[in-house]
Amino acid sequence: MTEDHQVRVDHAWAKRDESGTTLALIDHGEDVAAVLHTVLTQTVYRSRIAILAGRALSDQDVERLCALAFLHDLGKANSGFWRRQFPEMPRIGHTEVVGALFHHSVQLRNHAAVRELGDLIAAWGAAQHLTAVMAHHGRPLASFSQQGATSGDSAREARKNAGWWRPVDGYDPVAEVARLLAAARQRFPLAFAEGPRLPDAPRVVALLAGLTTLADWLGSDTAHFPLATPPDLPRSQFATAQAALAVAERGLGPLSRTAPASFAAAFGFSPYEAQEKAAAAWLGAVAALEAETGSGKTEAALWRALALIARGEVDALYFAVPTRTAATQLHGRINRHLARVFGADAPRAVMAVPGYLRAGDEDGQRLAPFTVLWPDGDANDARWAAEAPKRYLAARIAVGTIDQALMAGLQVKHAHLRAAALSRALLVVDEVHASDAFQTEILKTVIGNHVAAGGRVMLLSATLGSAARTALLGQEMPCLARALATPYPALSGSEAAPETVTTGGRRKEIAVEAAPLIAHPREIAARALRAARAGASVLVVRNTVADAVAVQQALEAEGAGDLLFRVGGVPTLHHGRFAAEDRRLLDVEIEALFGKVDDDQPLEDRRGRERRPVVAVGTTTLEMSLDLDADLLLTDLAPMDVLLQRFGRLHRHRRDDRPSGFATPRAIVLVPEARDLSPLLDRARHGLGPTKEGRGIYPRLAVIEATWRLLEEPARIAVPCDCRRLVELTTHPEALDAVAVQKGGAWLDHATRQEGGRIADATLAAHHRLDMATRFTELLFPKDETVRTRLGADDRLIPPDAPFVGPFGATITQLRIPGWMLKDAGPIPDDATVSVREEAGAEGVRFTLGTVGFRYDRLGLRVG
């Protein structure tokens, strides 16, 4: 039906498609309320609310919460929204306008329907709950918040919004509110009977906010809730049936609680002590496993997840890792484990990394902003969660980057939804280390909110110092002497002190040499090439992409030929500035050359290649999660905990075919020529030291100095025996203070600036963190979400105007641009695309975004 001939809709409506078909506001209320009712009666979320409320939810409590959800879109009854059915009408919203009904107009408050609703809210003790439900678009509303109510701008906006509730063209908005309230009464009669007030602890209300958003998303999905109701079927009956189907198909129903008979039955091998004990209940709500790289921590975390699911403590798993590379690698391992444990009915793990569309081993293709094509055109819970970052934490099983979990603890859009979805899960934080104060504070907030709601957490690390461990477990930090005496490997928890455990790791002595070559890419290339020509597999790990590219170019200039790392015959290197399609090829190829192929890997992943001499250059993407086994490592100087991660790439597997001269694992640490880091105090070089803004890759030079001193000790490092000592002496505040005091002068000033930066970061985190114990009417998120940049969440995923063939033959559909590369680019529209162009005689493609020019080729994304 054309707009010129459309039929006027005289009642309040909620949805409208391109043909002009509308969904009545009452019917949409039925849909969303039915979903919330299903969620609260058939999933673990009801028990989460009970934990937070301190009592079980009664049937009347459930009906009252659902009645509020029925009313969540009552703002769409306003006349401005109603008139959007007509051509060329302005787009009037429906959220902030609701505040005018209750807070800013005496005339409106005295209307019978509004007074009735106000009386009900008072009788139910639901003022906070109503505020939370009205925030279902992801942000607390200014018109309902205490801060917004006192704002002059909000008062002016409220007076304007009050006008949208006046009758117009024979349409009475407030009468439609009365109809909506009557329909809610008819659908949930028990809610309107006399009874105790709703539990109103702030954490209960916060969880309701997130679950209402989730219910609104599901209830707005036309795959389950089409605008047209089947003939002769009441919408309420149809909505109830569709809600049960939607909740099941989208993966919100319970996982099977039938646990494997034993660890060996689950994973096919006998457990080490650390893995077996990881499932223990006595560890508490938060557990921590500290053990060397390659010791089986992933299997320990999965075994804990299976035990918690069997005990009914959790019903989902989110595996959080620091980098996109780590996530892509771990995702495949988790899927293989799930297939072994659950068989044909195994849940599919979602790849929770923006830019990817992967559920299980299937990749989707985005056809439009809200349309994704999957291989067989079918639907399953993992695919739905994989299609949008806002849904990642609603997956039954997901593997992704830590920033996705951290956004559940920040005052950013949809934080309540993320936290609510996550509340049913075991949150595993892998590769935990002494990160900056901002991320540490936000992670502490996420853990606190999560545990309070009944969630569980497991921390995994090869290099977790006592300062970071105790902060995350909510315990007092030990003095340096006690920290040094803490066992390693160790298993601990919020209710358990660290105890020694055996792991799957093996003792390894690494010969360490410090070489003053960090500023000399040609010499680095020459050392690597000599080893490769002697038969070795060599990894070169630089702190920055620019330094990595410099070594790659030096290798090519030296005529490395077949000794170069290649993808599809094209020489390249490994770092984070490649498109997702190319990153997959890079990861597969680097593991084919340096990794050990597992028998249970899919056939197409078992490349079956013989190891050969090779030099591969990369950055921090080579540090973790990739299964790499090098004969020789050349690495830039970095904090000791980072170096230990990099040392884990050496002799990872037992092999009898090491080339002559490489039977002992060897690491060459690239250091500055002068044994003095003072020049870096005010100017960062090679990733070491602070930038002029006080930040940087590794800005704390006391950490670098402490690390360098330890490298000057006896030339062998024993793993795991030396790990505790090496980590504590380079991360514990007492040790770092001692370095600054001993160096004196400018070093003390540097330490003071770094501490000031740490305090500023902690203060920033305190200002932006989302404490779910805050009353909802006291919340008003900042409009500026640039704080997301501290998590790397400001990166932009930009599609080309037409897909192009990348340097390794893959079709590139999206480019990820780091936010810092765009700081001088000017405003970039949300729907921006780029026009790529190939230049005659040049490699790769070029494009411009804003005012910044970029190049993308076999060396990755670069400015210029």
mmCIF file of N, CA and C in Angstrom, residues 121-214:
data_model
loop_
_atom_site.group_PDB
_atom_site.id
_atom_site.type_symbol
_atom_site.label_atom_id
_atom_site.label_comp_id
_atom_site.label_asym_id
_atom_site.label_seq_id
_atom_site.Cartn_x
_atom_site.Cartn_y
_atom_site.Cartn_z
ATOM 1 N N ILE A 121 1.988 2.182 40.991
ATOM 2 C CA ILE A 121 3.443 2.185 41.178
ATOM 3 C C ILE A 121 3.770 2.397 42.651
ATOM 4 N N ALA A 122 3.050 3.281 43.295
ATOM 5 C CA ALA A 122 3.281 3.519 44.720
ATOM 6 C C ALA A 122 2.921 2.287 45.543
ATOM 7 N N ALA A 123 1.788 1.655 45.232
ATOM 8 C CA ALA A 123 1.351 0.480 45.993
ATOM 9 C C ALA A 123 2.308 -0.691 45.804
ATOM 10 N N TRP A 124 2.846 -0.833 44.626
ATOM 11 C CA TRP A 124 3.781 -1.934 44.358
ATOM 12 C C TRP A 124 5.208 -1.628 44.841
ATOM 13 N N GLY A 125 5.456 -0.369 45.210
ATOM 14 C CA GLY A 125 6.826 0.018 45.555
ATOM 15 C C GLY A 125 7.728 -0.060 44.341
ATOM 16 N N ALA A 126 7.196 0.392 43.189
ATOM 17 C CA ALA A 126 7.861 0.125 41.908
ATOM 18 C C ALA A 126 8.388 1.377 41.218
ATOM 19 N N ALA A 127 8.624 2.452 41.960
ATOM 20 C CA ALA A 127 9.128 3.668 41.312
ATOM 21 C C ALA A 127 10.475 3.420 40.641
ATOM 22 N N GLN A 128 11.365 2.718 41.339
ATOM 23 C CA GLN A 128 12.666 2.413 40.745
ATOM 24 C C GLN A 128 12.517 1.442 39.568
ATOM 25 N N HIS A 129 11.626 0.488 39.713
ATOM 26 C CA HIS A 129 11.423 -0.508 38.658
ATOM 27 C C HIS A 129 10.893 0.138 37.381
ATOM 28 N N LEU A 130 9.940 1.061 37.533
ATOM 29 C CA LEU A 130 9.404 1.749 36.366
ATOM 30 C C LEU A 130 10.506 2.539 35.662
ATOM 31 N N THR A 131 11.343 3.194 36.438
ATOM 32 C CA THR A 131 12.456 3.942 35.867
ATOM 33 C C THR A 131 13.370 3.021 35.071
ATOM 34 N N ALA A 132 13.637 1.832 35.602
ATOM 35 C CA ALA A 132 14.506 0.870 34.921
ATOM 36 C C ALA A 132 13.866 0.353 33.639
ATOM 37 N N VAL A 133 12.579 0.063 33.682
ATOM 38 C CA VAL A 133 11.879 -0.450 32.503
ATOM 39 C C VAL A 133 11.857 0.602 31.392
ATOM 40 N N MET A 134 11.675 1.850 31.772
ATOM 41 C CA MET A 134 11.645 2.909 30.766
ATOM 42 C C MET A 134 13.015 3.140 30.121
ATOM 43 N N ALA A 135 14.071 2.604 30.737
ATOM 44 C CA ALA A 135 15.429 2.744 30.187
ATOM 45 C C ALA A 135 15.791 1.581 29.280
ATOM 46 N N HIS A 136 14.791 0.951 28.660
ATOM 47 C CA HIS A 136 15.037 -0.276 27.901
ATOM 48 C C HIS A 136 15.830 -0.046 26.614
ATOM 49 N N HIS A 137 16.064 1.202 26.224
ATOM 50 C CA HIS A 137 16.919 1.461 25.065
ATOM 51 C C HIS A 137 18.385 1.556 25.440
ATOM 52 N N GLY A 138 18.699 1.259 26.687
ATOM 53 C CA GLY A 138 20.101 1.099 27.058
ATOM 54 C C GLY A 138 20.690 2.184 27.919
ATOM 55 N N ARG A 139 19.948 3.270 28.180
ATOM 56 C CA ARG A 139 20.455 4.349 29.017
ATOM 57 C C ARG A 139 19.397 4.770 30.040
ATOM 58 N N PRO A 140 19.788 5.067 31.272
ATOM 59 C CA PRO A 140 18.845 5.690 32.206
ATOM 60 C C PRO A 140 18.350 7.013 31.632
ATOM 61 N N LEU A 141 17.085 7.322 31.849
ATOM 62 C CA LEU A 141 16.483 8.510 31.245
ATOM 63 C C LEU A 141 16.669 9.732 32.131
ATOM 64 N N ALA A 142 17.023 10.843 31.512
ATOM 65 C CA ALA A 142 17.200 12.086 32.266
ATOM 66 C C ALA A 142 15.899 12.517 32.920
ATOM 67 N N SER A 143 14.768 12.282 32.245
ATOM 68 C CA SER A 143 13.482 12.733 32.778
ATOM 69 C C SER A 143 13.045 11.945 34.005
ATOM 70 N N PHE A 144 13.713 10.826 34.306
ATOM 71 C CA PHE A 144 13.395 10.037 35.498
ATOM 72 C C PHE A 144 14.488 10.125 36.559
ATOM 73 N N SER A 145 15.629 10.721 36.210
ATOM 74 C CA SER A 145 16.742 10.727 37.153
ATOM 75 C C SER A 145 16.698 11.965 38.030
ATOM 76 N N GLN A 146 17.283 11.845 39.218
ATOM 77 C CA GLN A 146 17.347 12.978 40.128
ATOM 78 C C GLN A 146 18.206 14.090 39.547
ATOM 79 N N GLN A 147 19.297 13.713 38.846
ATOM 80 C CA GLN A 147 20.154 14.726 38.225
ATOM 81 C C GLN A 147 19.403 15.456 37.120
ATOM 82 N N GLY A 148 18.693 14.680 36.290
ATOM 83 C CA GLY A 148 17.980 15.288 35.178
ATOM 84 C C GLY A 148 16.840 16.178 35.633
ATOM 85 N N ALA A 149 16.190 15.800 36.736
ATOM 86 C CA ALA A 149 15.041 16.555 37.215
ATOM 87 C C ALA A 149 15.427 17.962 37.650
ATOM 88 N N THR A 150 16.693 18.158 38.051
ATOM 89 C CA THR A 150 17.136 19.466 38.518
ATOM 90 C C THR A 150 17.836 20.267 37.434
ATOM 91 N N SER A 151 17.914 19.707 36.240
ATOM 92 C CA SER A 151 18.596 20.376 35.133
ATOM 93 C C SER A 151 17.643 21.322 34.424
ATOM 94 N N GLY A 152 18.125 22.552 34.147
ATOM 95 C CA GLY A 152 17.301 23.509 33.427
ATOM 96 C C GLY A 152 16.945 23.020 32.040
ATOM 97 N N ASP A 153 17.908 22.401 31.343
ATOM 98 C CA ASP A 153 17.643 21.873 30.010
ATOM 99 C C ASP A 153 16.569 20.800 30.059
ATOM 100 N N SER A 154 16.642 19.920 31.084
ATOM 101 C CA SER A 154 15.652 18.855 31.198
ATOM 102 C C SER A 154 14.271 19.422 31.470
ATOM 103 N N ALA A 155 14.204 20.478 32.274
ATOM 104 C CA ALA A 155 12.900 21.082 32.574
ATOM 105 C C ALA A 155 12.278 21.670 31.306
ATOM 106 N N ARG A 156 13.091 22.345 30.507
ATOM 107 C CA ARG A 156 12.567 22.910 29.247
ATOM 108 C C ARG A 156 12.115 21.795 28.309
ATOM 109 N N GLU A 157 12.930 20.709 28.255
ATOM 110 C CA GLU A 157 12.552 19.587 27.399
ATOM 111 C C GLU A 157 11.259 18.954 27.881
ATOM 112 N N ALA A 158 11.086 18.863 29.201
ATOM 113 C CA ALA A 158 9.881 18.253 29.754
ATOM 114 C C ALA A 158 8.639 19.064 29.416
ATOM 115 N N ARG A 159 8.761 20.394 29.476
ATOM 116 C CA ARG A 159 7.603 21.227 29.130
ATOM 117 C C ARG A 159 7.208 21.022 27.668
ATOM 118 N N LYS A 160 8.232 20.874 26.803
ATOM 119 C CA LYS A 160 7.942 20.602 25.396
ATOM 120 C C LYS A 160 7.298 19.227 25.235
ATOM 121 N N ASN A 161 7.824 18.225 25.981
ATOM 122 C CA ASN A 161 7.290 16.863 25.877
ATOM 123 C C ASN A 161 5.853 16.769 26.354
ATOM 124 N N ALA A 162 5.496 17.619 27.330
ATOM 125 C CA ALA A 162 4.121 17.577 27.829
ATOM 126 C C ALA A 162 3.122 17.855 26.709
ATOM 127 N N GLY A 163 3.537 18.651 25.726
ATOM 128 C CA GLY A 163 2.629 18.965 24.623
ATOM 129 C C GLY A 163 2.277 17.769 23.772
ATOM 130 N N TRP A 164 3.144 16.751 23.752
ATOM 131 C CA TRP A 164 2.867 15.579 22.926
ATOM 132 C C TRP A 164 1.793 14.679 23.533
ATOM 133 N N TRP A 165 1.349 15.008 24.747
ATOM 134 C CA TRP A 165 0.294 14.198 25.374
ATOM 135 C C TRP A 165 -1.088 14.845 25.219
ATOM 136 N N ARG A 166 -1.174 15.949 24.498
ATOM 137 C CA ARG A 166 -2.467 16.581 24.257
ATOM 138 C C ARG A 166 -3.150 15.912 23.063
ATOM 139 N N PRO A 167 -4.486 15.852 23.054
ATOM 140 C CA PRO A 167 -5.215 15.264 21.912
ATOM 141 C C PRO A 167 -4.947 16.041 20.636
ATOM 142 N N VAL A 168 -4.926 15.322 19.505
ATOM 143 C CA VAL A 168 -4.705 15.955 18.215
ATOM 144 C C VAL A 168 -5.399 15.128 17.138
ATOM 145 N N ASP A 169 -6.094 15.795 16.228
ATOM 146 C CA ASP A 169 -6.734 15.131 15.068
ATOM 147 C C ASP A 169 -7.611 13.954 15.489
ATOM 148 N N GLY A 170 -8.334 14.105 16.610
ATOM 149 C CA GLY A 170 -9.208 13.032 17.070
ATOM 150 C C GLY A 170 -8.492 11.906 17.792
ATOM 151 N N TYR A 171 -7.191 12.048 18.024
ATOM 152 C CA TYR A 171 -6.400 11.018 18.731
ATOM 153 C C TYR A 171 -6.061 11.539 20.126
ATOM 154 N N ASP A 172 -6.369 10.722 21.167
ATOM 155 C CA ASP A 172 -6.135 11.119 22.565
ATOM 156 C C ASP A 172 -5.046 10.237 23.169
ATOM 157 N N PRO A 173 -3.832 10.747 23.329
ATOM 158 C CA PRO A 173 -2.735 9.910 23.830
ATOM 159 C C PRO A 173 -2.977 9.336 25.211
ATOM 160 N N VAL A 174 -3.502 10.143 26.115
ATOM 161 C CA VAL A 174 -3.679 9.657 27.483
ATOM 162 C C VAL A 174 -4.770 8.581 27.527
ATOM 163 N N ALA A 175 -5.773 8.693 26.673
ATOM 164 C CA ALA A 175 -6.783 7.634 26.601
ATOM 165 C C ALA A 175 -6.153 6.330 26.135
ATOM 166 N N GLU A 176 -5.151 6.415 25.266
ATOM 167 C CA GLU A 176 -4.448 5.209 24.821
ATOM 168 C C GLU A 176 -3.620 4.606 25.954
ATOM 169 N N VAL A 177 -3.083 5.458 26.818
ATOM 170 C CA VAL A 177 -2.385 4.942 28.004
ATOM 171 C C VAL A 177 -3.367 4.166 28.875
ATOM 172 N N ALA A 178 -4.586 4.685 29.014
ATOM 173 C CA ALA A 178 -5.616 3.986 29.799
ATOM 174 C C ALA A 178 -5.928 2.625 29.177
ATOM 175 N N ARG A 179 -6.026 2.554 27.844
ATOM 176 C CA ARG A 179 -6.294 1.283 27.168
ATOM 177 C C ARG A 179 -5.137 0.300 27.403
ATOM 178 N N LEU A 180 -3.902 0.805 27.329
ATOM 179 C CA LEU A 180 -2.731 -0.052 27.547
ATOM 180 C C LEU A 180 -2.712 -0.592 28.973
ATOM 181 N N LEU A 181 -3.048 0.259 29.944
ATOM 182 C CA LEU A 181 -3.065 -0.170 31.350
ATOM 183 C C LEU A 181 -4.174 -1.203 31.571
ATOM 184 N N ALA A 182 -5.314 -1.000 30.950
ATOM 185 C CA ALA A 182 -6.410 -1.968 31.083
ATOM 186 C C ALA A 182 -6.020 -3.315 30.486
ATOM 187 N N ALA A 183 -5.318 -3.297 29.369
ATOM 188 C CA ALA A 183 -4.885 -4.552 28.755
ATOM 189 C C ALA A 183 -3.878 -5.270 29.652
ATOM 190 N N ALA A 184 -2.978 -4.531 30.274
ATOM 191 C CA ALA A 184 -2.016 -5.141 31.194
ATOM 192 C C ALA A 184 -2.734 -5.758 32.391
ATOM 193 N N ARG A 185 -3.781 -5.084 32.893
ATOM 194 C CA ARG A 185 -4.566 -5.616 34.015
ATOM 195 C C ARG A 185 -5.256 -6.913 33.625
ATOM 196 N N GLN A 186 -5.779 -6.943 32.400
ATOM 197 C CA GLN A 186 -6.469 -8.151 31.939
ATOM 198 C C GLN A 186 -5.480 -9.308 31.762
ATOM 199 N N ARG A 187 -4.266 -9.001 31.261
ATOM 200 C CA ARG A 187 -3.283 -10.052 31.010
ATOM 201 C C ARG A 187 -2.658 -10.575 32.294
ATOM 202 N N PHE A 188 -2.441 -9.718 33.286
ATOM 203 C CA PHE A 188 -1.770 -10.117 34.527
ATOM 204 C C PHE A 188 -2.603 -9.697 35.737
ATOM 205 N N PRO A 189 -3.757 -10.330 35.934
ATOM 206 C CA PRO A 189 -4.662 -9.890 37.013
ATOM 207 C C PRO A 189 -4.041 -10.015 38.400
ATOM 208 N N LEU A 190 -3.202 -11.030 38.627
ATOM 209 C CA LEU A 190 -2.605 -11.211 39.947
ATOM 210 C C LEU A 190 -1.725 -10.022 40.318
ATOM 211 N N ALA A 191 -1.143 -9.386 39.312
ATOM 212 C CA ALA A 191 -0.277 -8.229 39.586
ATOM 213 C C ALA A 191 -1.049 -7.107 40.254
ATOM 214 N N PHE A 192 -2.332 -6.981 39.942
ATOM 215 C CA PHE A 192 -3.131 -5.844 40.405
ATOM 216 C C PHE A 192 -3.870 -6.145 41.702
ATOM 217 N N ALA A 193 -3.733 -7.362 42.198
ATOM 218 C CA ALA A 193 -4.331 -7.700 43.498
ATOM 219 C C ALA A 193 -3.458 -7.152 44.618
ATOM 220 N N GLU A 194 -4.035 -7.029 45.791
ATOM 221 C CA GLU A 194 -3.248 -6.566 46.941
ATOM 222 C C GLU A 194 -2.171 -7.583 47.281
ATOM 223 N N GLY A 195 -1.045 -7.087 47.751
ATOM 224 C CA GLY A 195 0.046 -7.977 48.109
ATOM 225 C C GLY A 195 1.278 -7.192 48.510
ATOM 226 N N PRO A 196 2.312 -7.905 48.959
ATOM 227 C CA PRO A 196 3.548 -7.236 49.393
ATOM 228 C C PRO A 196 4.189 -6.447 48.256
ATOM 229 N N ARG A 197 4.965 -5.451 48.626
ATOM 230 C CA ARG A 197 5.660 -4.636 47.642
ATOM 231 C C ARG A 197 6.761 -5.457 46.961
ATOM 232 N N LEU A 198 7.125 -5.025 45.778
ATOM 233 C CA LEU A 198 8.203 -5.681 45.052
ATOM 234 C C LEU A 198 9.539 -5.509 45.788
ATOM 235 N N PRO A 199 10.424 -6.484 45.691
ATOM 236 C CA PRO A 199 11.773 -6.274 46.225
ATOM 237 C C PRO A 199 12.432 -5.142 45.433
ATOM 238 N N ASP A 200 12.995 -4.164 46.135
ATOM 239 C CA ASP A 200 13.498 -2.981 45.429
ATOM 240 C C ASP A 200 14.967 -2.695 45.686
ATOM 241 N N ALA A 201 15.724 -3.728 46.069
ATOM 242 C CA ALA A 201 17.167 -3.531 46.188
ATOM 243 C C ALA A 201 17.697 -3.029 44.852
ATOM 244 N N PRO A 202 18.611 -2.054 44.854
ATOM 245 C CA PRO A 202 19.091 -1.491 43.581
ATOM 246 C C PRO A 202 19.610 -2.539 42.607
ATOM 247 N N ARG A 203 20.247 -3.591 43.103
ATOM 248 C CA ARG A 203 20.774 -4.610 42.189
ATOM 249 C C ARG A 203 19.638 -5.390 41.527
ATOM 250 N N VAL A 204 18.515 -5.571 42.220
ATOM 251 C CA VAL A 204 17.347 -6.210 41.611
ATOM 252 C C VAL A 204 16.845 -5.343 40.456
ATOM 253 N N VAL A 205 16.739 -4.057 40.710
ATOM 254 C CA VAL A 205 16.233 -3.128 39.700
ATOM 255 C C VAL A 205 17.175 -3.079 38.503
ATOM 256 N N ALA A 206 18.490 -3.084 38.772
ATOM 257 C CA ALA A 206 19.460 -3.061 37.677
ATOM 258 C C ALA A 206 19.328 -4.301 36.799
ATOM 259 N N LEU A 207 19.142 -5.462 37.416
ATOM 260 C CA LEU A 207 18.968 -6.692 36.640
ATOM 261 C C LEU A 207 17.680 -6.632 35.831
ATOM 262 N N LEU A 208 16.620 -6.083 36.416
ATOM 263 C CA LEU A 208 15.364 -5.931 35.678
ATOM 264 C C LEU A 208 15.565 -5.042 34.449
ATOM 265 N N ALA A 209 16.351 -3.986 34.592
ATOM 266 C CA ALA A 209 16.601 -3.097 33.441
ATOM 267 C C ALA A 209 17.212 -3.877 32.291
ATOM 268 N N GLY A 210 18.230 -4.686 32.588
ATOM 269 C CA GLY A 210 18.872 -5.462 31.533
ATOM 270 C C GLY A 210 17.956 -6.506 30.937
ATOM 271 N N LEU A 211 17.186 -7.188 31.776
ATOM 272 C CA LEU A 211 16.288 -8.233 31.267
ATOM 273 C C LEU A 211 15.150 -7.644 30.447
ATOM 274 N N THR A 212 14.704 -6.433 30.793
ATOM 275 C CA THR A 212 13.660 -5.795 29.990
ATOM 276 C C THR A 212 14.182 -5.464 28.604
ATOM 277 N N THR A 213 15.416 -4.977 28.523
ATOM 278 C CA THR A 213 16.012 -4.724 27.214
ATOM 279 C C THR A 213 16.097 -6.010 26.409
ATOM 280 N N LEU A 214 16.539 -7.077 27.054
ATOM 281 C CA LEU A 214 16.632 -8.370 26.373
ATOM 282 C C LEU A 214 15.256 -8.824 25.889
#
